[in-house]
Coordinates of C-alpha atoms and ligand atoms in Angstrom, one line a residue:
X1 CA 7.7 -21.7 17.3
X2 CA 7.4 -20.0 13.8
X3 CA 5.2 -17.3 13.4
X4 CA 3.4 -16.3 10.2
X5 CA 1.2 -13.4 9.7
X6 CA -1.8 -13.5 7.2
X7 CA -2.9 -10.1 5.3
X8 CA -6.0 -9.9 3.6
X9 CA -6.5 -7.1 1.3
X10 CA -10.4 -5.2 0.9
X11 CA -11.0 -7.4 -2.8
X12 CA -10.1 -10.5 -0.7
X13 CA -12.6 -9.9 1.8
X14 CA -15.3 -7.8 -0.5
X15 CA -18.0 -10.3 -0.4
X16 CA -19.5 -12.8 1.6
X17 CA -18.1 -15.7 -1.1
X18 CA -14.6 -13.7 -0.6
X19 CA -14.5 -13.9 3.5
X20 CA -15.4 -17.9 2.8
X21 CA -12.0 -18.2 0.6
X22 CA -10.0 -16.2 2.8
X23 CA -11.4 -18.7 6.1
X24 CA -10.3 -21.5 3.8
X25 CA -6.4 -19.9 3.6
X26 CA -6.2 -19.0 7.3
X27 CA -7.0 -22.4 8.3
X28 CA -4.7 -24.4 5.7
X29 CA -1.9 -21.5 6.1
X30 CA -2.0 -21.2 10.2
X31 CA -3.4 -24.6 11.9
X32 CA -1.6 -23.6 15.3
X33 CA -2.5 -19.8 15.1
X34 CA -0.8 -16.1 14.0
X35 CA -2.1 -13.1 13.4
X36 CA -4.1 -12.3 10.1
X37 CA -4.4 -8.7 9.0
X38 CA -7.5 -6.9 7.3
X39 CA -8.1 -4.2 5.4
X40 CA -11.9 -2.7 5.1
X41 CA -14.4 -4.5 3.0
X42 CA -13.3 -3.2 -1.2
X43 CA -14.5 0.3 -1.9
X44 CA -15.1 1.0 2.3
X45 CA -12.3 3.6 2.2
X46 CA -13.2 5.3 -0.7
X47 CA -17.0 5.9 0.6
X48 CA -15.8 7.1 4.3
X49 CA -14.0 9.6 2.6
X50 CA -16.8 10.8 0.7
X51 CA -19.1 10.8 3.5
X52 CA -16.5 13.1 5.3
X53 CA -15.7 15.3 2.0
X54 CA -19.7 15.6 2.5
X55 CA -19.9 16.1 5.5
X56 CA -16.9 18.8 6.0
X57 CA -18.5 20.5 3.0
X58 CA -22.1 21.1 5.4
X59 CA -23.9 18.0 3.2
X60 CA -25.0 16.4 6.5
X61 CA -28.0 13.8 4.3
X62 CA -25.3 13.4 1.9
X63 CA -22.6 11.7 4.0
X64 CA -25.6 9.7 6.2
X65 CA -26.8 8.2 2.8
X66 CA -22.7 7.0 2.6
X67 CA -23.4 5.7 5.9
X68 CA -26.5 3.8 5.4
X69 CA -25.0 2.3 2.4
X70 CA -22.2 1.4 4.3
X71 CA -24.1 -0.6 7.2
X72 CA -26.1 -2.2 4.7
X73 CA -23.5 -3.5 2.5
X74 CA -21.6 -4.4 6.0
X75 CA -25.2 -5.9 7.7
X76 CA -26.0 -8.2 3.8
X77 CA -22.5 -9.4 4.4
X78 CA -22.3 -10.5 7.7
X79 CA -26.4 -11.9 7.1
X80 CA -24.9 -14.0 4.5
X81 CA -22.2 -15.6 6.2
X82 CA -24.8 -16.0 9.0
X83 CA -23.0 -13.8 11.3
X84 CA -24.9 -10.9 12.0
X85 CA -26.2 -11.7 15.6
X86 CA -22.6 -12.0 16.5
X87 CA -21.1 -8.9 15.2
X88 CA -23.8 -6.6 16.0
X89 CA -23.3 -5.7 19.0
X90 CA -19.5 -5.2 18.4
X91 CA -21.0 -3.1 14.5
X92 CA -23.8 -0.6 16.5
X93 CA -21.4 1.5 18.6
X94 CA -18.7 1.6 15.1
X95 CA -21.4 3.0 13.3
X96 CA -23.0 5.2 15.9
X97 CA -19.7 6.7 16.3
X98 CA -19.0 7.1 12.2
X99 CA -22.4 8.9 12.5
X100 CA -21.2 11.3 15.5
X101 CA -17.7 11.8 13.5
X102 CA -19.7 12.9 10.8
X103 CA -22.2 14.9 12.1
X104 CA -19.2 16.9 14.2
X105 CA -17.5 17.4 10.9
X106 CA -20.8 19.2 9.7
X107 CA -21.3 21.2 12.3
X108 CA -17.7 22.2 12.0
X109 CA -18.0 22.7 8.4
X110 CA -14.4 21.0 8.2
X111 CA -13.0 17.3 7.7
X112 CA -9.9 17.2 9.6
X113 CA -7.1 15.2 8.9
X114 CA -7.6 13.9 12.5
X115 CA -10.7 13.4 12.0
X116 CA -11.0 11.3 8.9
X117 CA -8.7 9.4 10.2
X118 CA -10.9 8.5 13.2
X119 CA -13.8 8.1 10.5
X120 CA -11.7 5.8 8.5
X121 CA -10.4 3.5 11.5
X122 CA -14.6 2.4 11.6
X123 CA -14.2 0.9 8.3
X124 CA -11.1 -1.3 9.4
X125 CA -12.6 -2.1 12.5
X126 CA -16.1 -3.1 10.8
X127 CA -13.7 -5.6 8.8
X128 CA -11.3 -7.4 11.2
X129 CA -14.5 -7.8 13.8
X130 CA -16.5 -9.7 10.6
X131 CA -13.0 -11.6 9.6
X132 CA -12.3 -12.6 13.6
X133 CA -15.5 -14.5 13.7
X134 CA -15.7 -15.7 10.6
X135 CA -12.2 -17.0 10.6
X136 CA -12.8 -18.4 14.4
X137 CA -10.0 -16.2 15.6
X138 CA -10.2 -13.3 18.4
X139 CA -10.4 -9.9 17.1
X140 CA -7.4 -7.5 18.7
X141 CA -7.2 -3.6 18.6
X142 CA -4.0 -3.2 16.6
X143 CA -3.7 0.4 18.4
X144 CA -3.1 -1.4 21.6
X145 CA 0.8 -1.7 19.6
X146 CA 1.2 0.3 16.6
X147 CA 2.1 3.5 17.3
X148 CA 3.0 6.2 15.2
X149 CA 4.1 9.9 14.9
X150 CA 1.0 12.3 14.4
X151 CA 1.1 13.0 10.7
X152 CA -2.8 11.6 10.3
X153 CA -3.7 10.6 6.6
X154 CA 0.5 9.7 6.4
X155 CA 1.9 8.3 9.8
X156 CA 5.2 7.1 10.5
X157 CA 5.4 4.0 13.0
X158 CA 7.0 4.6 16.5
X159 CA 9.2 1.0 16.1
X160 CA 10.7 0.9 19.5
X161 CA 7.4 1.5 21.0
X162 CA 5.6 -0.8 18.7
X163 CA 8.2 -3.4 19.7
X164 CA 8.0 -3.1 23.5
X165 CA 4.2 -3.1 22.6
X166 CA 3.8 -6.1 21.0
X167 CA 5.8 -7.9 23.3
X168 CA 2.8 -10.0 25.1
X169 CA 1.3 -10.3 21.6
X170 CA 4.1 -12.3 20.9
X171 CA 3.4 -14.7 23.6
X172 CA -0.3 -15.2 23.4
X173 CA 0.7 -15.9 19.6
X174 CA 3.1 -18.1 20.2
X175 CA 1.0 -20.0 22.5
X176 CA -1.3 -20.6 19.8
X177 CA -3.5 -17.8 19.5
X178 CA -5.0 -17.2 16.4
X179 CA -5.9 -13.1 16.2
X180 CA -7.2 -11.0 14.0
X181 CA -6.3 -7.4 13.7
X182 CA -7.1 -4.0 11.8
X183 CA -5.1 -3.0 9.3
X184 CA -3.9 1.0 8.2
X185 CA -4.2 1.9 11.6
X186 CA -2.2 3.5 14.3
X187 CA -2.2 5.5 17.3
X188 CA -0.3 8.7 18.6
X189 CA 1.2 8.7 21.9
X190 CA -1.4 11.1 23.2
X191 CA -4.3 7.8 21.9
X192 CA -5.6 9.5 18.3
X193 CA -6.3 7.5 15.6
X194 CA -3.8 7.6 12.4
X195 CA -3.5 5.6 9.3
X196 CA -0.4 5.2 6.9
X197 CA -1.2 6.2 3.8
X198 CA -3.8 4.6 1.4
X199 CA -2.3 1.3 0.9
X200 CA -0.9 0.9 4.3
X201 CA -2.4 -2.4 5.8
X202 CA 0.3 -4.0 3.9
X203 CA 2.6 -1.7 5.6
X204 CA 0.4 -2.8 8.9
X205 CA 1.5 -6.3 8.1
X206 CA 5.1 -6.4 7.7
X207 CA 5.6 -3.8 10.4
X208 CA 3.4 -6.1 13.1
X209 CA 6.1 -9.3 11.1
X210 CA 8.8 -7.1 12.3
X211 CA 7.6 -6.8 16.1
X212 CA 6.9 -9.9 16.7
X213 CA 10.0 -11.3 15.0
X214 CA 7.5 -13.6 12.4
X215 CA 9.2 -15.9 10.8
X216 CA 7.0 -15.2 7.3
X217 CA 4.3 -12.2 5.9
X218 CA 2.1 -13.4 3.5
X219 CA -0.1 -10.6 1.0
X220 CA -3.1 -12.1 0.1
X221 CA -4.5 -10.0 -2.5
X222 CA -6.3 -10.5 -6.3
X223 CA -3.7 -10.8 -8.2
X224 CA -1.1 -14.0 -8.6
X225 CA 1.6 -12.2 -6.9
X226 CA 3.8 -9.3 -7.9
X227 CA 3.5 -9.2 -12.1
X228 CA 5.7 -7.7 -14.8
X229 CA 3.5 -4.8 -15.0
X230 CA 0.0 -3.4 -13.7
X231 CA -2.1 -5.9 -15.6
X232 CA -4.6 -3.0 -15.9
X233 CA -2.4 -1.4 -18.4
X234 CA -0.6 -5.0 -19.1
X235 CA -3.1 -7.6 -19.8
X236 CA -0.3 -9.7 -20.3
X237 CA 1.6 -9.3 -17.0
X238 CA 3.2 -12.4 -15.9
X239 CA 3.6 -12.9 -12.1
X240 CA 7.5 -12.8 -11.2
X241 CA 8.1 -15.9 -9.1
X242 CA 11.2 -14.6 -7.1
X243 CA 12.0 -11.3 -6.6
X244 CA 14.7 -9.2 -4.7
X245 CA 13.8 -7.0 -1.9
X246 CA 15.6 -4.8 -4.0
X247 CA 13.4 -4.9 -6.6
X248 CA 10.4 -4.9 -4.5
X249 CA 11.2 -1.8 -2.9
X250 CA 11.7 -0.1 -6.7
X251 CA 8.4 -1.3 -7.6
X252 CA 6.1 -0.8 -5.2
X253 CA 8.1 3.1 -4.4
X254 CA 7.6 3.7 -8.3
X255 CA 3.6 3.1 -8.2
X256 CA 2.9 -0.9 -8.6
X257 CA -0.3 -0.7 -5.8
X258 CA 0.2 -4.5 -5.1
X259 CA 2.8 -3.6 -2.4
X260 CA 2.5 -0.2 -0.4
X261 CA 5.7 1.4 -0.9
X262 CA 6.4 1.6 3.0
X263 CA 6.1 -2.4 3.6
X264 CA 9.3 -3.2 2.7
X265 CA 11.7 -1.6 5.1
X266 CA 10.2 -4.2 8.2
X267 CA 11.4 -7.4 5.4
X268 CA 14.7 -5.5 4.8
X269 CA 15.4 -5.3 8.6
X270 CA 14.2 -8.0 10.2
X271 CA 14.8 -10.8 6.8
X272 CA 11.3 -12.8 7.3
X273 CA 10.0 -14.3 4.2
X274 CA 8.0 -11.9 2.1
X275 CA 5.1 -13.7 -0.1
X276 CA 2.7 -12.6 -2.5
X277 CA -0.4 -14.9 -3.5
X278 CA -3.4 -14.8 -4.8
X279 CA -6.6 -15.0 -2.4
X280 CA -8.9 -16.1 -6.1
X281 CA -6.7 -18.7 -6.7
X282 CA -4.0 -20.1 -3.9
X283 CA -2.9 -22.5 -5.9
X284 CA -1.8 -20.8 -8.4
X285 CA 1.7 -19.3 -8.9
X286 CA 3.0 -16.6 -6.3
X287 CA 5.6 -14.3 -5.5
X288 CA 8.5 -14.9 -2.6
X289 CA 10.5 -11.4 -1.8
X290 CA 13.7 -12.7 -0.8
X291 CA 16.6 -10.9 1.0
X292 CA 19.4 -12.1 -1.4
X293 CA 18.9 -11.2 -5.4
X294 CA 18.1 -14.1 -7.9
X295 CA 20.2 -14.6 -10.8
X296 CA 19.2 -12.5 -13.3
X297 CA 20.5 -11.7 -16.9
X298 CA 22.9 -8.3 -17.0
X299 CA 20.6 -6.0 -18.4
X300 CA 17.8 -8.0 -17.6
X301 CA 14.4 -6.0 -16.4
X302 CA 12.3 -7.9 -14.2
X303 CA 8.9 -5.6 -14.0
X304 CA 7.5 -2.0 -15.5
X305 CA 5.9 0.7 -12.6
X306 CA 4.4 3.7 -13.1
X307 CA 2.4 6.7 -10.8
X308 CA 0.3 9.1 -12.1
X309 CA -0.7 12.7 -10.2
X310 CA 3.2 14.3 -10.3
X311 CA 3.7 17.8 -10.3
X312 CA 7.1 18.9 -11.4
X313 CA 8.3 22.2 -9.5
X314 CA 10.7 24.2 -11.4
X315 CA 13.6 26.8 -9.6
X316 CA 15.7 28.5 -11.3
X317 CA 19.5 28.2 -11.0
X318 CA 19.6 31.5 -9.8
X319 CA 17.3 30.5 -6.9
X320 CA 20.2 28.1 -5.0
X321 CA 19.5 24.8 -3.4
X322 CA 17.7 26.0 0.1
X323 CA 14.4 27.0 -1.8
X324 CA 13.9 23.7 -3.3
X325 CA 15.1 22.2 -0.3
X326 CA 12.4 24.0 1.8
X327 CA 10.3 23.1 -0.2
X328 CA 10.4 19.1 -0.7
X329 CA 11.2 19.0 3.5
X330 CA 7.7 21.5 3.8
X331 CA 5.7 18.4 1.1
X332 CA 6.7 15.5 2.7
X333 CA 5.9 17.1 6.0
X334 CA 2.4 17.7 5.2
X335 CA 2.7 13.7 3.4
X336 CA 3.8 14.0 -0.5
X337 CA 5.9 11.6 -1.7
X338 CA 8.9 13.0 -3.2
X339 CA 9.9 11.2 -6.7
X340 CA 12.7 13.6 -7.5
X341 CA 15.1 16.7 -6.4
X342 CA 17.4 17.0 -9.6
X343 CA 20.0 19.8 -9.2
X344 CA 21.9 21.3 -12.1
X345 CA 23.4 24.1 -13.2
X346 CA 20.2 24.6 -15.3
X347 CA 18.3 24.6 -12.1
X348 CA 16.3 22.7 -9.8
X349 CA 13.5 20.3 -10.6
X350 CA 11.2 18.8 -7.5
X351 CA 8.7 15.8 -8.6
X352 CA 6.2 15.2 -5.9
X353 CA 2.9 13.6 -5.7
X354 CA 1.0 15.4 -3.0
X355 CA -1.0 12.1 -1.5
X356 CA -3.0 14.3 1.4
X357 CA -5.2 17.1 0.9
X358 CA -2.7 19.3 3.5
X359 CA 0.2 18.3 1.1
X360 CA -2.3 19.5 -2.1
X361 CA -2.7 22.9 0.3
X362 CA 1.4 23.2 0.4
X363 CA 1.4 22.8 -3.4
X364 CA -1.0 25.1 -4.2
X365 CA 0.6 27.9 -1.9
X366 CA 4.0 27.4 -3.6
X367 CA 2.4 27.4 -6.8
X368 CA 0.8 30.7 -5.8
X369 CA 3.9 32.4 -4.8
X370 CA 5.0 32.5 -8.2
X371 CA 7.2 29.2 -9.2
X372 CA 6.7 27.1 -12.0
X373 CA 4.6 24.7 -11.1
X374 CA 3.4 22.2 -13.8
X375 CA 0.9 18.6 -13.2
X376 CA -0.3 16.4 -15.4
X377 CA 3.3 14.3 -15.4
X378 CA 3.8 10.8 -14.1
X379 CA 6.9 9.0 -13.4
X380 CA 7.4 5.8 -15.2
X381 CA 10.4 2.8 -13.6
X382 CA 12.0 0.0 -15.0
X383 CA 13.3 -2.9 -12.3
X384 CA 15.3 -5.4 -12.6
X385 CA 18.2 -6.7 -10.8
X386 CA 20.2 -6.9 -14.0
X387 CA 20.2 -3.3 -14.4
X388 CA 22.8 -3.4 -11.2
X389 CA 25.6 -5.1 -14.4
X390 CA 24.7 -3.0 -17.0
X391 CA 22.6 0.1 -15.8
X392 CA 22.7 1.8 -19.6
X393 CA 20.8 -1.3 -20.9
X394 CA 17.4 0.8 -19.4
X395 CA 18.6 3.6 -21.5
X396 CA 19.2 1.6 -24.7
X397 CA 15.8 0.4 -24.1
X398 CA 14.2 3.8 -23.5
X399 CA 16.4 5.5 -26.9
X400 CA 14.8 2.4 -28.7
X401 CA 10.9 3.9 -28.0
X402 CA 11.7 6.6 -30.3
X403 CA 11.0 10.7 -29.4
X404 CA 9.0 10.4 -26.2
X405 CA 8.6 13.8 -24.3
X406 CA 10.3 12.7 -21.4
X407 CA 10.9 15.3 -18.5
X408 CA 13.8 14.3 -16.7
X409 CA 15.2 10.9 -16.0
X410 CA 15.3 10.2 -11.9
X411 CA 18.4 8.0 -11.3
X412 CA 18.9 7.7 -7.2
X413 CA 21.1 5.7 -5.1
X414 CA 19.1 2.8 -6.5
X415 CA 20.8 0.3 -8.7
X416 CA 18.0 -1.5 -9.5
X417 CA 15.7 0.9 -11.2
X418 CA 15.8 3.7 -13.9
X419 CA 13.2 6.5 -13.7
X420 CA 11.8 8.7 -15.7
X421 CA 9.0 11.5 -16.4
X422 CA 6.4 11.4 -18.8
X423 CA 2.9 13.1 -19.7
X424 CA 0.7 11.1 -17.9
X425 CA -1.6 11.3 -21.1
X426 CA 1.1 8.8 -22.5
X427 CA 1.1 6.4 -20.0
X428 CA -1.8 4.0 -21.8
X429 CA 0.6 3.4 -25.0
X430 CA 4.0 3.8 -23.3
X431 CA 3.6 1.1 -20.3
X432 CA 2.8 -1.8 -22.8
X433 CA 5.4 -0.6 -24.9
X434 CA 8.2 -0.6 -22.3
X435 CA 7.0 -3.9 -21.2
X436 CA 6.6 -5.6 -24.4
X437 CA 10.1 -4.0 -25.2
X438 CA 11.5 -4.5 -22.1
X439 CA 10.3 -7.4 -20.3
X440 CA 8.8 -10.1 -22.9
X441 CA 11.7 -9.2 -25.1
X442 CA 13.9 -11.2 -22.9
X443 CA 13.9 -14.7 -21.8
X444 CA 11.2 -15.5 -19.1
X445 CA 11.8 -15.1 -15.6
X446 CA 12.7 -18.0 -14.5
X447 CA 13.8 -19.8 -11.0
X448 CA 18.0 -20.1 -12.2
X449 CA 18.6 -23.8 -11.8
X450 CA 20.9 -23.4 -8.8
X451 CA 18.4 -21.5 -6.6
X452 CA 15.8 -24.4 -7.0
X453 CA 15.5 -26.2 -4.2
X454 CA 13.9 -29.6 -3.5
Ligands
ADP501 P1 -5.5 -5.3 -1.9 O1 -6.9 -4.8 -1.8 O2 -5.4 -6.8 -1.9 O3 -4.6 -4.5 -1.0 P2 -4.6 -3.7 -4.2 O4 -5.7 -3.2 -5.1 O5 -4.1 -2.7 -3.2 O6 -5.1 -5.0 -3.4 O7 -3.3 -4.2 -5.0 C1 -3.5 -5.2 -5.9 C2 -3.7 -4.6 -7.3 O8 -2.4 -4.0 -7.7 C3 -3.9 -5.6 -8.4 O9 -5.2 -5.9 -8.5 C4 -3.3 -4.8 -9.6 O10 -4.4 -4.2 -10.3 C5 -2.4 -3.7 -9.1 N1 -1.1 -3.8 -9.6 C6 -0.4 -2.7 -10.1 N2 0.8 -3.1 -10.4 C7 1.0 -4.4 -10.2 C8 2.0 -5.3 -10.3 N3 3.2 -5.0 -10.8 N4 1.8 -6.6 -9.9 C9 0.6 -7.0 -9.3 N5 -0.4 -6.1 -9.2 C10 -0.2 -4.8 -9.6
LIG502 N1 -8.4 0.2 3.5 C1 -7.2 1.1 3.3 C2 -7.2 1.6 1.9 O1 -8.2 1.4 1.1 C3 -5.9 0.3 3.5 C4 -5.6 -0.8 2.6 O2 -6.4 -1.2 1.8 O3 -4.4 -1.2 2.7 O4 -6.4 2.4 1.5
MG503 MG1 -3.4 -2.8 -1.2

């Protein structure tokens, strides 16, 4: 039997009206069961993590008033849909234990990484509790399988053990279950709670695709798949209809939110079909993330990313590789994401974007010890499979924006992407530049005649 797993980002199951659209998909998508995957309800993350900020910082009424919001936002939600007598009883003990978490965090003047990560695993579970009944499924702990290493805020999955794991998951699936799961989460081998990164339930998707050897992922988010640009920046952004995993991988590891940059690798190895759509609107255009590149022009640029929040980290020549080395291993340790080592003669520069507060703490502390240490940059990608037959046709584009500061240019083992720095004060003229440049300055993306099928 073909398996599919459903994931449902927090904007597709923010509201009452939201969690009714997203039923609607789950029963038209899987009508002999699979697993869907939720995130929190929208904004849920955000407000457990101020509670805890408040509550680490001794503001004990402060992160309760987060709380109350929270359980009444949850409570008006569930009322709506007319479910609250049924999740209650699963919602008080959730709650009651977000309140302990808290209240510990207060008395110990200190949010750990542990335990916001325990604080934040309430919100998920809130979620896929409400989505299980609406959707008529049966709610699963997703740390019964996923297990990880014990970098909280940042975990790395455990794949063989989160394999052997979901092996009975499989079954009961196949079967014709129809489950519904937390996203983001994961848990050590010793049973804490982790999550992977902000972003990570599509991560929690594709990994839990990978496991149980589904035959397709589908992202269900706001958008109408993976567009030409962050339509935040790019009103304009068209949706790309097919895409390389290639090109995915670029995008969402230079910035574009719509895919978290770790939920590719599970596609790459285990080749299910990767889809994009559009929870607002199903019918509408979508994306498909396929193992084998379309055709695309030489040249060509498919999409525009960008991430704020990079600091560059500067070492002189003089300094020799192991310092900068040290350095980038110590950051992504404590969970930065590296954007750049570039060695020269001239010295070494280190892009990273620190992600964690522990990974802020390592910063600051190298920072203090005397190196040039500079934020305020952001690093900037164009995609495109074409750029693998002519790779200088992203420089020719970039010489054509005129003097730009730009602080280094980030080519990698990547064919499919060119990076660069800029002042992140530049990004609101430069992104619709690049793209109008870039991307609607070529012929639309379209499905190359001998790749239709049908
Ligand atoms: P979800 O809650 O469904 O996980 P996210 O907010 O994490 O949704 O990701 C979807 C958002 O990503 C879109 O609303 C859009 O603002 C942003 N985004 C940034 N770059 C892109 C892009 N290239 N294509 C699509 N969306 C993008
Ligand atoms: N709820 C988590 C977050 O806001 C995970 C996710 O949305 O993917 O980061
Ligand atoms: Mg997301």
């Amino acid at each position: 039997m073909s398996l599919k797993v459903l994931k449902f980002g927090g904007s597709s199951v923010g509201s009452a009206e939201a969690f009714r659209r997203a039923a609607a998909i789950v029963s038209e998508e899987l009508p002999a069961g699979g697993l869907v995957v939720v995130s929190a309800l929208r904004g849920t993350t955000d407000r457990i993590l101020e509670a805890c900020a408040a509550a680490g910082g001794g503001q004990l009424p402060s992160a309760r008033e987060h709380l109350v919001a929270l359980r009444d936002r949850h409570r008006q939600v569930a009322s709506e849909l007319g479910l609250w007598t049924e999740v209650r009883p699963t919602w008080t003990p959730l709650l009651d234990r977000l309140d302990r978490l808290l209240t510990g965090m207060a008395m110990l003047g200190e949010a750990t990484p542990r335990g916001r990560d325990a604080a934040l695993a309430v919100g998920e579970t809130l979620s896929a509790h409400l989505a299980a009944a609406c959707f008529g499924g049966a709610f699963r702990e997703v740390r019964e399988v996923l297990r990880t290493d014990a970098r909280f805020g940042k975990a790395r999955p455990h794949l063989a053990a989160l394999r052997t794991a979901a092996a009975p998951w499989r079954e009961a699936l196949e079967a014709g279950g129809l489950w519904v799961t937390q996203g983001f989460l994961g848990i050590t081998a010793e049973g804490h709670t982790t999550t992977l990164g902000r972003g990570g339930s599509d991560t929690s998707a594709t990994l839990l695709g990978e496991a149980l050897g589904a035959e397709e992922v589908q992202i269900w988010t706001d958008v109408d798949g993976v567009l030409t640009a962050d339509p935040s920046l790019v009103p304009g952004a068209r949706p790309i209809p097919q895409m390389s995993l290639g090109e995915a991988e670029a995008l969402s590891a230079f910035g574009a939110k719509v895919l978290h940059a770790d939920s590719l690798a599970p596609g790459a190895r285990a080749g299910f079909r990767l889809v994009v759509a559009n929870t607002l609107r199903p019918g509408a255009s979508r994306t498909e993330i396929l193992p084998v590149p379309p055709l695309r022009p030489p040249g060509a640029v498919t999409s525009v990313a960008y991430k704020e929040g990079i600091s560059l980290l500067r070492f002189p020549a003089s300094a020799g590789l192991e310092p900068p080395l040290k350095a980038a291993r110590s950051l992504e340790e404590a969970g930065a994401l590296r954007f750049g080592l570039i060695a020269s003669p001239a010295g070494t520069l280190l892009a990273v974007r620190p992600e964690t507060p522990a990974a802020a703490e390592v910063l600051g502390t190298l920072a203090a010890s005397g190196l040039a240490c500079e934020s305020g940059w952001a690093v900037v990608a164009l995609v495109g499979e074409g750029l693998r037959a002519d790779p200088l046709a992203a420089l020719r584009h970039l010489a054509a924006l005129g003097p730009e500061p730009v602080g280094g240019l980030l080519t990698g083992s990547s064919t499919v992407s060119i990076a660069f720095l800029v002042p992140e004060s530049r990004l609101g003229d430069l992104i619709p530049r690049l793209h109008d440049r870039c991307v609607d300055g070529q012929p639309p993306l379209r499905i190359p005649e001998r790749q239709k099928t049908g």
